[in-house]
């Protein structure tokens, strides 16, 4: 009976681990769109204030 439970537990854990690893990772912290990043890049490239000053502080 104990071997049966252990085998069932191991099978279940294996299933969970393979399911988790098969999913693509999506970073939850990215708050800017591609167009927003391009706008910021242009502001820094043109040294527009206050964006350029904030970039230098960062």
mmCIF file of N, CA, C and O in Angstrom:
data_model
loop_
_atom_site.group_PDB
_atom_site.id
_atom_site.type_symbol
_atom_site.label_atom_id
_atom_site.label_comp_id
_atom_site.label_asym_id
_atom_site.label_seq_id
_atom_site.Cartn_x
_atom_site.Cartn_y
_atom_site.Cartn_z
ATOM 1 N N UNK A 1 0.827 -1.202 0.000
ATOM 2 C CA UNK A 1 0.000 0.000 0.000
ATOM 3 C C UNK A 1 0.871 1.266 0.000
ATOM 4 O O UNK A 1 0.583 2.215 -0.702
ATOM 5 N N UNK A 2 1.936 1.274 0.788
ATOM 6 C CA UNK A 2 2.816 2.429 0.871
ATOM 7 C C UNK A 2 3.544 2.659 -0.460
ATOM 8 O O UNK A 2 3.717 3.786 -0.885
ATOM 9 N N UNK A 3 3.960 1.557 -1.110
ATOM 10 C CA UNK A 3 4.628 1.690 -2.408
ATOM 11 C C UNK A 3 3.672 2.267 -3.442
ATOM 12 O O UNK A 3 4.067 3.074 -4.277
ATOM 13 N N UNK A 4 2.430 1.868 -3.370
ATOM 14 C CA UNK A 4 1.425 2.370 -4.305
ATOM 15 C C UNK A 4 1.243 3.883 -4.132
ATOM 16 O O UNK A 4 1.186 4.622 -5.112
ATOM 17 N N UNK A 5 1.167 4.347 -2.897
ATOM 18 C CA UNK A 5 1.013 5.785 -2.636
ATOM 19 C C UNK A 5 2.240 6.560 -3.076
ATOM 20 O O UNK A 5 2.137 7.643 -3.643
ATOM 21 N N UNK A 6 3.415 6.010 -2.810
ATOM 22 C CA UNK A 6 4.652 6.674 -3.215
ATOM 23 C C UNK A 6 4.729 6.791 -4.733
ATOM 24 O O UNK A 6 5.111 7.838 -5.265
ATOM 25 N N UNK A 7 4.386 5.726 -5.412
ATOM 26 C CA UNK A 7 4.406 5.751 -6.875
ATOM 27 C C UNK A 7 3.396 6.752 -7.422
ATOM 28 O O UNK A 7 3.687 7.498 -8.360
ATOM 29 N N UNK A 8 2.228 6.789 -6.818
ATOM 30 C CA UNK A 8 1.207 7.742 -7.238
ATOM 31 C C UNK A 8 1.679 9.177 -7.001
ATOM 32 O O UNK A 8 1.517 10.040 -7.868
ATOM 33 N N UNK A 9 2.290 9.431 -5.865
ATOM 34 C CA UNK A 9 2.802 10.768 -5.552
ATOM 35 C C UNK A 9 3.902 11.169 -6.532
ATOM 36 O O UNK A 9 3.910 12.288 -7.048
ATOM 37 N N UNK A 10 4.836 10.272 -6.799
ATOM 38 C CA UNK A 10 5.912 10.576 -7.743
ATOM 39 C C UNK A 10 5.375 10.835 -9.146
ATOM 40 O O UNK A 10 5.843 11.734 -9.845
ATOM 41 N N UNK A 11 4.409 10.065 -9.570
ATOM 42 C CA UNK A 11 3.791 10.268 -10.882
ATOM 43 C C UNK A 11 3.117 11.635 -10.952
ATOM 44 O O UNK A 11 3.257 12.367 -11.937
ATOM 45 N N UNK A 12 2.409 11.977 -9.895
ATOM 46 C CA UNK A 12 1.734 13.273 -9.841
ATOM 47 C C UNK A 12 2.737 14.417 -9.878
ATOM 48 O O UNK A 12 2.567 15.391 -10.616
ATOM 49 N N UNK A 13 3.817 14.322 -9.083
ATOM 50 C CA UNK A 13 4.841 15.365 -9.073
ATOM 51 C C UNK A 13 5.524 15.482 -10.428
ATOM 52 O O UNK A 13 5.811 16.579 -10.894
ATOM 53 N N UNK A 14 5.799 14.362 -11.060
ATOM 54 C CA UNK A 14 6.402 14.379 -12.391
ATOM 55 C C UNK A 14 5.492 15.084 -13.390
ATOM 56 O O UNK A 14 5.944 15.902 -14.195
ATOM 57 N N UNK A 15 4.203 14.798 -13.328
ATOM 58 C CA UNK A 15 3.244 15.434 -14.222
ATOM 59 C C UNK A 15 3.219 16.945 -14.013
ATOM 60 O O UNK A 15 3.224 17.723 -14.962
ATOM 61 N N UNK A 16 3.217 17.382 -12.762
ATOM 62 C CA UNK A 16 3.207 18.820 -12.460
ATOM 63 C C UNK A 16 4.465 19.486 -12.991
ATOM 64 O O UNK A 16 4.412 20.549 -13.604
ATOM 65 N N UNK A 17 5.624 18.882 -12.754
ATOM 66 C CA UNK A 17 6.885 19.485 -13.183
ATOM 67 C C UNK A 17 6.986 19.586 -14.704
ATOM 68 O O UNK A 17 7.459 20.581 -15.227
ATOM 69 N N UNK A 18 6.549 18.569 -15.418
ATOM 70 C CA UNK A 18 6.622 18.638 -16.880
ATOM 71 C C UNK A 18 5.622 19.643 -17.421
ATOM 72 O O UNK A 18 5.896 20.309 -18.418
ATOM 73 N N UNK A 19 4.492 19.797 -16.777
ATOM 74 C CA UNK A 19 3.493 20.768 -17.222
ATOM 75 C C UNK A 19 3.997 22.189 -16.988
ATOM 76 O O UNK A 19 3.848 23.059 -17.840
ATOM 77 N N UNK A 20 4.624 22.453 -15.869
ATOM 78 C CA UNK A 20 5.146 23.784 -15.556
ATOM 79 C C UNK A 20 6.266 24.153 -16.514
ATOM 80 O O UNK A 20 6.344 25.271 -17.007
ATOM 81 N N UNK A 21 7.152 23.223 -16.809
ATOM 82 C CA UNK A 21 8.289 23.504 -17.679
ATOM 83 C C UNK A 21 7.896 23.673 -19.141
ATOM 84 O O UNK A 21 8.650 24.242 -19.913
ATOM 85 N N UNK A 22 6.735 23.207 -19.536
ATOM 86 C CA UNK A 22 6.342 23.316 -20.932
ATOM 87 C C UNK A 22 5.695 24.656 -21.268
ATOM 88 O O UNK A 22 5.485 24.972 -22.421
ATOM 89 N N UNK A 23 5.405 25.473 -20.259
ATOM 90 C CA UNK A 23 4.766 26.761 -20.498
ATOM 91 C C UNK A 23 5.823 27.821 -20.782
ATOM 92 O O UNK A 23 6.915 27.786 -20.224
ATOM 93 N N UNK A 24 5.500 28.775 -21.642
ATOM 94 C CA UNK A 24 6.403 29.884 -21.925
ATOM 95 C C UNK A 24 6.345 30.887 -20.797
ATOM 96 O O UNK A 24 5.285 31.164 -20.241
ATOM 97 N N UNK A 25 7.495 31.453 -20.475
ATOM 98 C CA UNK A 25 7.569 32.437 -19.413
ATOM 99 C C UNK A 25 7.161 33.797 -19.959
ATOM 100 O O UNK A 25 7.657 34.238 -20.998
ATOM 101 N N UNK A 26 6.264 34.465 -19.259
ATOM 102 C CA UNK A 26 5.851 35.822 -19.606
ATOM 103 C C UNK A 26 6.199 36.705 -18.423
ATOM 104 O O UNK A 26 5.691 36.517 -17.317
ATOM 105 N N UNK A 27 7.114 37.657 -18.636
ATOM 106 C CA UNK A 27 7.566 38.519 -17.550
ATOM 107 C C UNK A 27 6.432 39.445 -17.126
ATOM 108 O O UNK A 27 5.860 40.148 -17.954
ATOM 109 N N UNK A 28 6.109 39.468 -15.841
ATOM 110 C CA UNK A 28 4.971 40.263 -15.379
ATOM 111 C C UNK A 28 5.281 41.740 -15.168
ATOM 112 O O UNK A 28 4.390 42.525 -14.939
ATOM 113 N N UNK A 29 6.550 42.139 -15.274
ATOM 114 C CA UNK A 29 6.908 43.498 -14.879
ATOM 115 C C UNK A 29 7.051 44.504 -16.000
ATOM 116 O O UNK A 29 7.337 45.660 -15.740
ATOM 117 N N UNK A 30 6.894 44.119 -17.240
ATOM 118 C CA UNK A 30 7.077 45.049 -18.343
ATOM 119 C C UNK A 30 5.829 45.895 -18.512
ATOM 120 O O UNK A 30 4.766 45.384 -18.844
ATOM 121 N N UNK A 31 5.966 47.187 -18.251
ATOM 122 C CA UNK A 31 4.809 48.070 -18.266
ATOM 123 C C UNK A 31 4.767 48.982 -19.492
ATOM 124 O O UNK A 31 3.844 49.767 -19.633
ATOM 125 N N UNK A 32 5.780 48.900 -20.356
ATOM 126 C CA UNK A 32 5.843 49.785 -21.517
ATOM 127 C C UNK A 32 5.634 48.990 -22.806
ATOM 128 O O UNK A 32 6.112 47.877 -22.940
ATOM 129 N N UNK A 33 4.955 49.615 -23.747
ATOM 130 C CA UNK A 33 4.777 48.990 -25.061
ATOM 131 C C UNK A 33 6.004 49.307 -25.924
ATOM 132 O O UNK A 33 6.842 50.147 -25.562
ATOM 133 N N UNK A 34 6.105 48.658 -27.056
ATOM 134 C CA UNK A 34 7.220 48.908 -27.968
ATOM 135 C C UNK A 34 7.215 50.363 -28.442
ATOM 136 O O UNK A 34 8.259 51.001 -28.509
ATOM 137 N N UNK A 35 6.043 50.913 -28.735
ATOM 138 C CA UNK A 35 5.973 52.310 -29.195
ATOM 139 C C UNK A 35 6.392 53.277 -28.079
ATOM 140 O O UNK A 35 7.025 54.298 -28.345
ATOM 141 N N UNK A 36 6.063 52.956 -26.849
ATOM 142 C CA UNK A 36 6.468 53.789 -25.721
ATOM 143 C C UNK A 36 7.993 53.775 -25.562
ATOM 144 O O UNK A 36 8.611 54.818 -25.324
ATOM 145 N N UNK A 37 8.603 52.616 -25.699
ATOM 146 C CA UNK A 37 10.064 52.524 -25.605
ATOM 147 C C UNK A 37 10.748 53.286 -26.735
ATOM 148 O O UNK A 37 11.775 53.934 -26.530
ATOM 149 N N UNK A 38 10.178 53.234 -27.933
ATOM 150 C CA UNK A 38 10.739 53.982 -29.062
ATOM 151 C C UNK A 38 10.632 55.488 -28.824
ATOM 152 O O UNK A 38 11.552 56.238 -29.151
ATOM 153 N N UNK A 39 9.510 55.930 -28.235
ATOM 154 C CA UNK A 39 9.335 57.350 -27.917
ATOM 155 C C UNK A 39 10.375 57.794 -26.901
ATOM 156 O O UNK A 39 11.005 58.854 -27.058
ATOM 157 N N UNK A 40 10.599 56.992 -25.887
ATOM 158 C CA UNK A 40 11.608 57.312 -24.867
ATOM 159 C C UNK A 40 12.996 57.345 -25.488
ATOM 160 O O UNK A 40 13.803 58.243 -25.195
ATOM 161 N N UNK A 41 13.289 56.395 -26.366
ATOM 162 C CA UNK A 41 14.585 56.356 -27.037
ATOM 163 C C UNK A 41 14.831 57.634 -27.832
ATOM 164 O O UNK A 41 15.918 58.212 -27.795
ATOM 165 N N UNK A 42 13.822 58.112 -28.536
ATOM 166 C CA UNK A 42 13.953 59.352 -29.304
ATOM 167 C C UNK A 42 14.154 60.557 -28.385
ATOM 168 O O UNK A 42 14.948 61.449 -28.689
ATOM 169 N N UNK A 43 13.432 60.607 -27.279
ATOM 170 C CA UNK A 43 13.598 61.720 -26.332
ATOM 171 C C UNK A 43 15.024 61.766 -25.783
ATOM 172 O O UNK A 43 15.622 62.837 -25.675
ATOM 173 N N UNK A 44 15.574 60.607 -25.464
ATOM 174 C CA UNK A 44 16.946 60.557 -24.939
ATOM 175 C C UNK A 44 17.944 60.879 -26.044
ATOM 176 O O UNK A 44 18.902 61.628 -25.827
ATOM 177 N N UNK A 45 17.714 60.348 -27.229
ATOM 178 C CA UNK A 45 18.619 60.612 -28.348
ATOM 179 C C UNK A 45 18.686 62.104 -28.671
ATOM 180 O O UNK A 45 19.759 62.643 -28.978
ATOM 181 N N UNK A 46 17.536 62.803 -28.578
ATOM 182 C CA UNK A 46 17.484 64.243 -28.861
ATOM 183 C C UNK A 46 17.802 65.098 -27.649
ATOM 184 O O UNK A 46 17.735 66.323 -27.723
ATOM 185 N N UNK A 47 18.117 64.456 -26.517
ATOM 186 C CA UNK A 47 18.446 65.126 -25.255
ATOM 187 C C UNK A 47 17.337 66.081 -24.822
ATOM 188 O O UNK A 47 17.587 67.176 -24.321
ATOM 189 N N UNK A 48 16.093 65.672 -25.030
ATOM 190 C CA UNK A 48 14.932 66.476 -24.633
ATOM 191 C C UNK A 48 14.766 66.404 -23.119
ATOM 192 O O UNK A 48 14.808 65.342 -22.517
ATOM 193 N N UNK A 49 14.578 67.580 -22.523
ATOM 194 C CA UNK A 49 14.378 67.648 -21.074
ATOM 195 C C UNK A 49 12.891 67.592 -20.776
ATOM 196 O O UNK A 49 12.102 68.069 -21.568
ATOM 197 N N UNK A 50 12.444 66.988 -19.725
ATOM 198 C CA UNK A 50 13.189 66.408 -18.603
ATOM 199 C C UNK A 50 13.529 64.934 -18.801
ATOM 200 O O UNK A 50 14.153 64.335 -17.937
ATOM 201 N N UNK A 51 13.166 64.346 -19.944
ATOM 202 C CA UNK A 51 13.411 62.921 -20.155
ATOM 203 C C UNK A 51 14.906 62.602 -20.119
ATOM 204 O O UNK A 51 15.329 61.611 -19.503
ATOM 205 N N UNK A 52 15.721 63.435 -20.755
ATOM 206 C CA UNK A 52 17.173 63.168 -20.810
ATOM 207 C C UNK A 52 17.781 63.293 -19.420
ATOM 208 O O UNK A 52 18.638 62.496 -19.040
ATOM 209 N N UNK A 53 17.358 64.273 -18.649
ATOM 210 C CA UNK A 53 17.862 64.422 -17.281
ATOM 211 C C UNK A 53 17.496 63.221 -16.412
ATOM 212 O O UNK A 53 18.313 62.745 -15.621
ATOM 213 N N UNK A 54 16.297 62.733 -16.559
ATOM 214 C CA UNK A 54 15.862 61.556 -15.806
ATOM 215 C C UNK A 54 16.661 60.323 -16.226
ATOM 216 O O UNK A 54 17.040 59.513 -15.386
ATOM 217 N N UNK A 55 16.943 60.220 -17.521
ATOM 218 C CA UNK A 55 17.738 59.113 -18.019
ATOM 219 C C UNK A 55 19.148 59.151 -17.413
ATOM 220 O O UNK A 55 19.675 58.123 -17.000
ATOM 221 N N UNK A 56 19.737 60.323 -17.338
ATOM 222 C CA UNK A 56 21.073 60.443 -16.745
ATOM 223 C C UNK A 56 21.077 60.092 -15.259
ATOM 224 O O UNK A 56 22.030 59.505 -14.768
ATOM 225 N N UNK A 57 20.041 60.468 -14.553
ATOM 226 C CA UNK A 57 19.948 60.130 -13.129
ATOM 227 C C UNK A 57 19.833 58.623 -12.947
ATOM 228 O O UNK A 57 20.430 58.053 -12.029
ATOM 229 N N UNK A 58 19.082 57.979 -13.823
ATOM 230 C CA UNK A 58 18.907 56.536 -13.734
ATOM 231 C C UNK A 58 20.223 55.853 -13.954
ATOM 232 O O UNK A 58 20.594 54.905 -13.381
#
